[in-house]
Amino acid sequence: ALIGQGKPAEAVAPLQRSVVAFRAQDRKGDIGYAYALYNLGNALRLSGRPADAIPFLEERLQVSNYKRGVVKKELETARKQAG
């Protein structure tokens, strides 16, 4: 919701907690984990941290094929912005 409200920097911490929780619960196959990875990557990129977004987006491509094209485009954008 925070990303949609134009507050991506505020979304980073809760999304990081979500990713950590999925990992701690060994739920990497859960579609929710895929969403959390993408949203964290997107929030990081939008808040001016594209280099930090890249590993999360790369992992997102490894864990799910859902909306693969959208994720690839986001990853390409992050890579371009990161230089």
PDB file of N, CA and C in Angstrom:
ATOM      1  N   ALA A   1       0.833  -1.196   0.000  1.00  0.00           N
ATOM      2  CA  ALA A   1       0.000   0.000   0.000  1.00  0.00           C
ATOM      3  C   ALA A   1       0.871   1.252   0.000  1.00  0.00           C
ATOM      4  N   LEU A   2       1.975   1.216   0.766  1.00  0.00           N
ATOM      5  CA  LEU A   2       2.841   2.387   0.842  1.00  0.00           C
ATOM      6  C   LEU A   2       3.471   2.727  -0.512  1.00  0.00           C
ATOM      7  N   ILE A   3       3.816   1.705  -1.276  1.00  0.00           N
ATOM      8  CA  ILE A   3       4.388   1.959  -2.603  1.00  0.00           C
ATOM      9  C   ILE A   3       3.355   2.676  -3.466  1.00  0.00           C
ATOM     10  N   GLY A   4       2.130   2.216  -3.435  1.00  0.00           N
ATOM     11  CA  GLY A   4       1.050   2.832  -4.206  1.00  0.00           C
ATOM     12  C   GLY A   4       0.739   4.250  -3.769  1.00  0.00           C
ATOM     13  N   GLN A   5       1.055   4.554  -2.513  1.00  0.00           N
ATOM     14  CA  GLN A   5       0.831   5.903  -1.982  1.00  0.00           C
ATOM     15  C   GLN A   5       2.020   6.824  -2.250  1.00  0.00           C
ATOM     16  N   GLY A   6       3.019   6.306  -2.978  1.00  0.00           N
ATOM     17  CA  GLY A   6       4.187   7.120  -3.281  1.00  0.00           C
ATOM     18  C   GLY A   6       5.177   7.212  -2.138  1.00  0.00           C
ATOM     19  N   LYS A   7       5.146   6.224  -1.247  1.00  0.00           N
ATOM     20  CA  LYS A   7       6.048   6.209  -0.093  1.00  0.00           C
ATOM     21  C   LYS A   7       6.895   4.937  -0.086  1.00  0.00           C
ATOM     22  N   PRO A   8       7.663   4.701  -1.161  1.00  0.00           N
ATOM     23  CA  PRO A   8       8.414   3.446  -1.234  1.00  0.00           C
ATOM     24  C   PRO A   8       9.459   3.285  -0.132  1.00  0.00           C
ATOM     25  N   ALA A   9      10.084   4.375   0.302  1.00  0.00           N
ATOM     26  CA  ALA A   9      11.102   4.270   1.354  1.00  0.00           C
ATOM     27  C   ALA A   9      10.482   3.745   2.650  1.00  0.00           C
ATOM     28  N   GLU A  10       9.238   4.130   2.929  1.00  0.00           N
ATOM     29  CA  GLU A  10       8.554   3.663   4.137  1.00  0.00           C
ATOM     30  C   GLU A  10       8.153   2.195   4.019  1.00  0.00           C
ATOM     31  N   ALA A  11       8.062   1.699   2.803  1.00  0.00           N
ATOM     32  CA  ALA A  11       7.667   0.303   2.589  1.00  0.00           C
ATOM     33  C   ALA A  11       8.837  -0.664   2.763  1.00  0.00           C
ATOM     34  N   VAL A  12      10.061  -0.171   2.675  1.00  0.00           N
ATOM     35  CA  VAL A  12      11.227  -1.054   2.690  1.00  0.00           C
ATOM     36  C   VAL A  12      11.308  -1.883   3.972  1.00  0.00           C
ATOM     37  N   ALA A  13      11.253  -1.257   5.129  1.00  0.00           N
ATOM     38  CA  ALA A  13      11.427  -1.991   6.395  1.00  0.00           C
ATOM     39  C   ALA A  13      10.380  -3.095   6.585  1.00  0.00           C
ATOM     40  N   PRO A  14       9.084  -2.815   6.399  1.00  0.00           N
ATOM     41  CA  PRO A  14       8.116  -3.904   6.573  1.00  0.00           C
ATOM     42  C   PRO A  14       8.293  -5.024   5.548  1.00  0.00           C
ATOM     43  N   LEU A  15       8.702  -4.671   4.337  1.00  0.00           N
ATOM     44  CA  LEU A  15       8.923  -5.698   3.322  1.00  0.00           C
ATOM     45  C   LEU A  15      10.170  -6.522   3.650  1.00  0.00           C
ATOM     46  N   GLN A  16      11.191  -5.888   4.193  1.00  0.00           N
ATOM     47  CA  GLN A  16      12.376  -6.641   4.627  1.00  0.00           C
ATOM     48  C   GLN A  16      11.998  -7.632   5.725  1.00  0.00           C
ATOM     49  N   ARG A  17      11.176  -7.186   6.666  1.00  0.00           N
ATOM     50  CA  ARG A  17      10.725  -8.087   7.740  1.00  0.00           C
ATOM     51  C   ARG A  17       9.942  -9.259   7.172  1.00  0.00           C
ATOM     52  N   SER A  18       9.134  -8.999   6.166  1.00  0.00           N
ATOM     53  CA  SER A  18       8.346 -10.054   5.535  1.00  0.00           C
ATOM     54  C   SER A  18       9.252 -11.090   4.872  1.00  0.00           C
ATOM     55  N   VAL A  19      10.246 -10.633   4.115  1.00  0.00           N
ATOM     56  CA  VAL A  19      11.182 -11.550   3.452  1.00  0.00           C
ATOM     57  C   VAL A  19      11.925 -12.386   4.494  1.00  0.00           C
ATOM     58  N   VAL A  20      12.388 -11.743   5.563  1.00  0.00           N
ATOM     59  CA  VAL A  20      13.100 -12.453   6.626  1.00  0.00           C
ATOM     60  C   VAL A  20      12.192 -13.497   7.273  1.00  0.00           C
ATOM     61  N   ALA A  21      10.928 -13.150   7.495  1.00  0.00           N
ATOM     62  CA  ALA A  21       9.989 -14.084   8.124  1.00  0.00           C
ATOM     63  C   ALA A  21       9.731 -15.296   7.229  1.00  0.00           C
ATOM     64  N   PHE A  22       9.529 -15.083   5.941  1.00  0.00           N
ATOM     65  CA  PHE A  22       9.341 -16.208   5.017  1.00  0.00           C
ATOM     66  C   PHE A  22      10.557 -17.128   5.041  1.00  0.00           C
ATOM     67  N   ARG A  23      11.750 -16.537   5.036  1.00  0.00           N
ATOM     68  CA  ARG A  23      12.975 -17.345   5.058  1.00  0.00           C
ATOM     69  C   ARG A  23      13.095 -18.121   6.364  1.00  0.00           C
ATOM     70  N   ALA A  24      12.804 -17.475   7.477  1.00  0.00           N
ATOM     71  CA  ALA A  24      12.903 -18.118   8.791  1.00  0.00           C
ATOM     72  C   ALA A  24      11.923 -19.279   8.918  1.00  0.00           C
ATOM     73  N   GLN A  25      10.777 -19.163   8.264  1.00  0.00           N
ATOM     74  CA  GLN A  25       9.748 -20.203   8.301  1.00  0.00           C
ATOM     75  C   GLN A  25       9.942 -21.228   7.189  1.00  0.00           C
ATOM     76  N   ASP A  26      11.029 -21.102   6.449  1.00  0.00           N
ATOM     77  CA  ASP A  26      11.338 -21.999   5.331  1.00  0.00           C
ATOM     78  C   ASP A  26      10.157 -22.095   4.360  1.00  0.00           C
ATOM     79  N   ARG A  27       9.635 -20.917   3.990  1.00  0.00           N
ATOM     80  CA  ARG A  27       8.477 -20.846   3.093  1.00  0.00           C
ATOM     81  C   ARG A  27       8.846 -20.183   1.778  1.00  0.00           C
ATOM     82  N   LYS A  28      10.011 -20.510   1.247  1.00  0.00           N
ATOM     83  CA  LYS A  28      10.474 -19.893   0.002  1.00  0.00           C
ATOM     84  C   LYS A  28       9.657 -20.324  -1.214  1.00  0.00           C
ATOM     85  N   GLY A  29       8.906 -21.403  -1.111  1.00  0.00           N
ATOM     86  CA  GLY A  29       8.069 -21.857  -2.214  1.00  0.00           C
ATOM     87  C   GLY A  29       6.697 -21.203  -2.224  1.00  0.00           C
ATOM     88  N   ASP A  30       6.388 -20.438  -1.219  1.00  0.00           N
ATOM     89  CA  ASP A  30       5.099 -19.768  -1.071  1.00  0.00           C
ATOM     90  C   ASP A  30       5.013 -18.591  -2.051  1.00  0.00           C
ATOM     91  N   ILE A  31       3.880 -18.416  -2.703  1.00  0.00           N
ATOM     92  CA  ILE A  31       3.706 -17.313  -3.642  1.00  0.00           C
ATOM     93  C   ILE A  31       3.832 -15.973  -2.924  1.00  0.00           C
ATOM     94  N   GLY A  32       3.494 -15.946  -1.656  1.00  0.00           N
ATOM     95  CA  GLY A  32       3.646 -14.727  -0.864  1.00  0.00           C
ATOM     96  C   GLY A  32       5.102 -14.284  -0.773  1.00  0.00           C
ATOM     97  N   TYR A  33       6.007 -15.257  -0.737  1.00  0.00           N
ATOM     98  CA  TYR A  33       7.437 -14.947  -0.708  1.00  0.00           C
ATOM     99  C   TYR A  33       7.839 -14.284  -2.021  1.00  0.00           C
ATOM    100  N   ALA A  34       7.334 -14.807  -3.123  1.00  0.00           N
ATOM    101  CA  ALA A  34       7.632 -14.216  -4.428  1.00  0.00           C
ATOM    102  C   ALA A  34       7.140 -12.772  -4.488  1.00  0.00           C
ATOM    103  N   TYR A  35       5.936 -12.529  -3.984  1.00  0.00           N
ATOM    104  CA  TYR A  35       5.401 -11.166  -3.951  1.00  0.00           C
ATOM    105  C   TYR A  35       6.272 -10.269  -3.077  1.00  0.00           C
ATOM    106  N   ALA A  36       6.668 -10.776  -1.909  1.00  0.00           N
ATOM    107  CA  ALA A  36       7.483  -9.981  -0.992  1.00  0.00           C
ATOM    108  C   ALA A  36       8.829  -9.613  -1.618  1.00  0.00           C
ATOM    109  N   LEU A  37       9.446 -10.557  -2.315  1.00  0.00           N
ATOM    110  CA  LEU A  37      10.719 -10.272  -2.984  1.00  0.00           C
ATOM    111  C   LEU A  37      10.555  -9.180  -4.040  1.00  0.00           C
ATOM    112  N   TYR A  38       9.528  -9.316  -4.859  1.00  0.00           N
ATOM    113  CA  TYR A  38       9.306  -8.319  -5.908  1.00  0.00           C
ATOM    114  C   TYR A  38       9.010  -6.956  -5.298  1.00  0.00           C
ATOM    115  N   ASN A  39       8.110  -6.924  -4.334  1.00  0.00           N
ATOM    116  CA  ASN A  39       7.729  -5.647  -3.742  1.00  0.00           C
ATOM    117  C   ASN A  39       8.909  -4.982  -3.043  1.00  0.00           C
ATOM    118  N   LEU A  40       9.751  -5.775  -2.378  1.00  0.00           N
ATOM    119  CA  LEU A  40      10.934  -5.214  -1.739  1.00  0.00           C
ATOM    120  C   LEU A  40      11.885  -4.650  -2.791  1.00  0.00           C
ATOM    121  N   GLY A  41      12.124  -5.414  -3.843  1.00  0.00           N
ATOM    122  CA  GLY A  41      12.978  -4.917  -4.915  1.00  0.00           C
ATOM    123  C   GLY A  41      12.446  -3.638  -5.524  1.00  0.00           C
ATOM    124  N   ASN A  42      11.163  -3.605  -5.769  1.00  0.00           N
ATOM    125  CA  ASN A  42      10.519  -2.421  -6.344  1.00  0.00           C
ATOM    126  C   ASN A  42      10.633  -1.226  -5.395  1.00  0.00           C
ATOM    127  N   ALA A  43      10.366  -1.448  -4.119  1.00  0.00           N
ATOM    128  CA  ALA A  43      10.440  -0.361  -3.137  1.00  0.00           C
ATOM    129  C   ALA A  43      11.867   0.171  -3.014  1.00  0.00           C
ATOM    130  N   LEU A  44      12.838  -0.722  -3.018  1.00  0.00           N
ATOM    131  CA  LEU A  44      14.234  -0.289  -2.944  1.00  0.00           C
ATOM    132  C   LEU A  44      14.606   0.554  -4.163  1.00  0.00           C
ATOM    133  N   ARG A  45      14.219   0.082  -5.335  1.00  0.00           N
ATOM    134  CA  ARG A  45      14.526   0.838  -6.553  1.00  0.00           C
ATOM    135  C   ARG A  45      13.868   2.204  -6.535  1.00  0.00           C
ATOM    136  N   LEU A  46      12.593   2.233  -6.199  1.00  0.00           N
ATOM    137  CA  LEU A  46      11.858   3.494  -6.197  1.00  0.00           C
ATOM    138  C   LEU A  46      12.348   4.465  -5.131  1.00  0.00           C
ATOM    139  N   SER A  47      12.990   3.952  -4.089  1.00  0.00           N
ATOM    140  CA  SER A  47      13.499   4.829  -3.036  1.00  0.00           C
ATOM    141  C   SER A  47      14.968   5.200  -3.259  1.00  0.00           C
ATOM    142  N   GLY A  48      15.453   4.948  -4.481  1.00  0.00           N
ATOM    143  CA  GLY A  48      16.797   5.376  -4.830  1.00  0.00           C
ATOM    144  C   GLY A  48      17.896   4.392  -4.498  1.00  0.00           C
ATOM    145  N   ARG A  49      17.536   3.131  -4.306  1.00  0.00           N
ATOM    146  CA  ARG A  49      18.517   2.104  -3.968  1.00  0.00           C
ATOM    147  C   ARG A  49      18.462   0.950  -4.971  1.00  0.00           C
ATOM    148  N   PRO A  50      18.641   1.235  -6.260  1.00  0.00           N
ATOM    149  CA  PRO A  50      18.500   0.186  -7.269  1.00  0.00           C
ATOM    150  C   PRO A  50      19.492  -0.956  -7.123  1.00  0.00           C
ATOM    151  N   ALA A  51      20.714  -0.677  -6.701  1.00  0.00           N
ATOM    152  CA  ALA A  51      21.702  -1.752  -6.534  1.00  0.00           C
ATOM    153  C   ALA A  51      21.264  -2.732  -5.456  1.00  0.00           C
ATOM    154  N   ASP A  52      20.627  -2.224  -4.403  1.00  0.00           N
ATOM    155  CA  ASP A  52      20.124  -3.093  -3.333  1.00  0.00           C
ATOM    156  C   ASP A  52      18.938  -3.926  -3.797  1.00  0.00           C
ATOM    157  N   ALA A  53      18.222  -3.436  -4.798  1.00  0.00           N
ATOM    158  CA  ALA A  53      17.040  -4.142  -5.309  1.00  0.00           C
ATOM    159  C   ALA A  53      17.408  -5.372  -6.125  1.00  0.00           C
ATOM    160  N   ILE A  54      18.533  -5.320  -6.799  1.00  0.00           N
ATOM    161  CA  ILE A  54      18.904  -6.357  -7.768  1.00  0.00           C
ATOM    162  C   ILE A  54      18.900  -7.777  -7.194  1.00  0.00           C
ATOM    163  N   PRO A  55      19.547  -8.046  -6.048  1.00  0.00           N
ATOM    164  CA  PRO A  55      19.554  -9.436  -5.559  1.00  0.00           C
ATOM    165  C   PRO A  55      18.154  -9.984  -5.243  1.00  0.00           C
ATOM    166  N   PHE A  56      17.268  -9.118  -4.759  1.00  0.00           N
ATOM    167  CA  PHE A  56      15.911  -9.569  -4.442  1.00  0.00           C
ATOM    168  C   PHE A  56      15.131  -9.884  -5.721  1.00  0.00           C
ATOM    169  N   LEU A  57      15.325  -9.076  -6.738  1.00  0.00           N
ATOM    170  CA  LEU A  57      14.642  -9.327  -8.005  1.00  0.00           C
ATOM    171  C   LEU A  57      15.208 -10.562  -8.698  1.00  0.00           C
ATOM    172  N   GLU A  58      16.521 -10.760  -8.600  1.00  0.00           N
ATOM    173  CA  GLU A  58      17.121 -11.963  -9.174  1.00  0.00           C
ATOM    174  C   GLU A  58      16.600 -13.213  -8.465  1.00  0.00           C
ATOM    175  N   GLU A  59      16.510 -13.152  -7.151  1.00  0.00           N
ATOM    176  CA  GLU A  59      15.971 -14.301  -6.414  1.00  0.00           C
ATOM    177  C   GLU A  59      14.511 -14.536  -6.780  1.00  0.00           C
ATOM    178  N   ARG A  60      13.772 -13.452  -6.971  1.00  0.00           N
ATOM    179  CA  ARG A  60      12.355 -13.570  -7.338  1.00  0.00           C
ATOM    180  C   ARG A  60      12.203 -14.353  -8.641  1.00  0.00           C
ATOM    181  N   LEU A  61      13.098 -14.122  -9.587  1.00  0.00           N
ATOM    182  CA  LEU A  61      13.040 -14.867 -10.848  1.00  0.00           C
ATOM    183  C   LEU A  61      13.360 -16.346 -10.650  1.00  0.00           C
ATOM    184  N   GLN A  62      14.126 -16.665  -9.631  1.00  0.00           N
ATOM    185  CA  GLN A  62      14.480 -18.057  -9.351  1.00  0.00           C
ATOM    186  C   GLN A  62      13.363 -18.815  -8.652  1.00  0.00           C
ATOM    187  N   VAL A  63      12.558 -18.124  -7.847  1.00  0.00           N
ATOM    188  CA  VAL A  63      11.564 -18.841  -7.037  1.00  0.00           C
ATOM    189  C   VAL A  63      10.197 -18.977  -7.689  1.00  0.00           C
ATOM    190  N   SER A  64       9.915 -18.166  -8.718  1.00  0.00           N
ATOM    191  CA  SER A  64       8.582 -18.228  -9.325  1.00  0.00           C
ATOM    192  C   SER A  64       8.623 -17.710 -10.761  1.00  0.00           C
ATOM    193  N   ASN A  65       7.814 -18.310 -11.606  1.00  0.00           N
ATOM    194  CA  ASN A  65       7.657 -17.849 -12.982  1.00  0.00           C
ATOM    195  C   ASN A  65       6.473 -16.913 -13.144  1.00  0.00           C
ATOM    196  N   TYR A  66       5.710 -16.702 -12.077  1.00  0.00           N
ATOM    197  CA  TYR A  66       4.523 -15.843 -12.131  1.00  0.00           C
ATOM    198  C   TYR A  66       4.929 -14.417 -12.517  1.00  0.00           C
ATOM    199  N   LYS A  67       4.294 -13.870 -13.529  1.00  0.00           N
ATOM    200  CA  LYS A  67       4.555 -12.515 -14.028  1.00  0.00           C
ATOM    201  C   LYS A  67       6.041 -12.276 -14.284  1.00  0.00           C
ATOM    202  N   ARG A  68       6.670 -13.269 -14.847  1.00  0.00           N
ATOM    203  CA  ARG A  68       8.113 -13.233 -15.102  1.00  0.00           C
ATOM    204  C   ARG A  68       8.531 -12.010 -15.925  1.00  0.00           C
ATOM    205  N   GLY A  69       7.741 -11.664 -16.918  1.00  0.00           N
ATOM    206  CA  GLY A  69       8.063 -10.512 -17.750  1.00  0.00           C
ATOM    207  C   GLY A  69       8.104  -9.207 -16.964  1.00  0.00           C
ATOM    208  N   VAL A  70       7.162  -9.044 -16.056  1.00  0.00           N
ATOM    209  CA  VAL A  70       7.109  -7.842 -15.220  1.00  0.00           C
ATOM    210  C   VAL A  70       8.350  -7.769 -14.337  1.00  0.00           C
ATOM    211  N   VAL A  71       8.726  -8.904 -13.772  1.00  0.00           N
ATOM    212  CA  VAL A  71       9.888  -8.950 -12.881  1.00  0.00           C
ATOM    213  C   VAL A  71      11.172  -8.679 -13.675  1.00  0.00           C
ATOM    214  N   LYS A  72      11.278  -9.263 -14.859  1.00  0.00           N
ATOM    215  CA  LYS A  72      12.464  -9.034 -15.696  1.00  0.00           C
ATOM    216  C   LYS A  72      12.598  -7.554 -16.044  1.00  0.00           C
ATOM    217  N   LYS A  73      11.484  -6.920 -16.361  1.00  0.00           N
ATOM    218  CA  LYS A  73      11.516  -5.492 -16.696  1.00  0.00           C
ATOM    219  C   LYS A  73      11.966  -4.667 -15.487  1.00  0.00           C
ATOM    220  N   GLU A  74      11.465  -5.003 -14.317  1.00  0.00           N
ATOM    221  CA  GLU A  74      11.864  -4.298 -13.094  1.00  0.00           C
ATOM    222  C   GLU A  74      13.358  -4.495 -12.831  1.00  0.00           C
ATOM    223  N   LEU A  75      13.843  -5.702 -13.035  1.00  0.00           N
ATOM    224  CA  LEU A  75      15.261  -6.000 -12.836  1.00  0.00           C
ATOM    225  C   LEU A  75      16.119  -5.218 -13.832  1.00  0.00           C
ATOM    226  N   GLU A  76      15.702  -5.179 -15.081  1.00  0.00           N
ATOM    227  CA  GLU A  76      16.433  -4.402 -16.092  1.00  0.00           C
ATOM    228  C   GLU A  76      16.502  -2.936 -15.723  1.00  0.00           C
ATOM    229  N   THR A  77      15.400  -2.404 -15.239  1.00  0.00           N
ATOM    230  CA  THR A  77      15.357  -0.992 -14.820  1.00  0.00           C
ATOM    231  C   THR A  77      16.302  -0.755 -13.655  1.00  0.00           C
ATOM    232  N   ALA A  78      16.281  -1.644 -12.671  1.00  0.00           N
ATOM    233  CA  ALA A  78      17.173  -1.511 -11.520  1.00  0.00           C
ATOM    234  C   ALA A  78      18.636  -1.560 -11.954  1.00  0.00           C
ATOM    235  N   ARG A  79      18.953  -2.471 -12.847  1.00  0.00           N
ATOM    236  CA  ARG A  79      20.339  -2.592 -13.325  1.00  0.00           C
ATOM    237  C   ARG A  79      20.771  -1.324 -14.058  1.00  0.00           C
ATOM    238  N   LYS A  80      19.903  -0.766 -14.880  1.00  0.00           N
ATOM    239  CA  LYS A  80      20.233   0.467 -15.593  1.00  0.00           C
ATOM    240  C   LYS A  80      20.442   1.618 -14.616  1.00  0.00           C
ATOM    241  N   GLN A  81      19.570   1.724 -13.636  1.00  0.00           N
ATOM    242  CA  GLN A  81      19.683   2.809 -12.660  1.00  0.00           C
ATOM    243  C   GLN A  81      20.910   2.657 -11.771  1.00  0.00           C
ATOM    244  N   ALA A  82      21.290   1.403 -11.512  1.00  0.00           N
ATOM    245  CA  ALA A  82      22.453   1.150 -10.656  1.00  0.00           C
ATOM    246  C   ALA A  82      23.758   1.431 -11.384  1.00  0.00           C
ATOM    247  N   GLY A  83      23.677   1.431 -12.714  1.00  0.00           N
ATOM    248  CA  GLY A  83      24.875   1.692 -13.512  1.00  0.00           C
ATOM    249  C   GLY A  83      25.622   0.449 -13.693  1.00  0.00           C
TER     250      GLY A  83
END
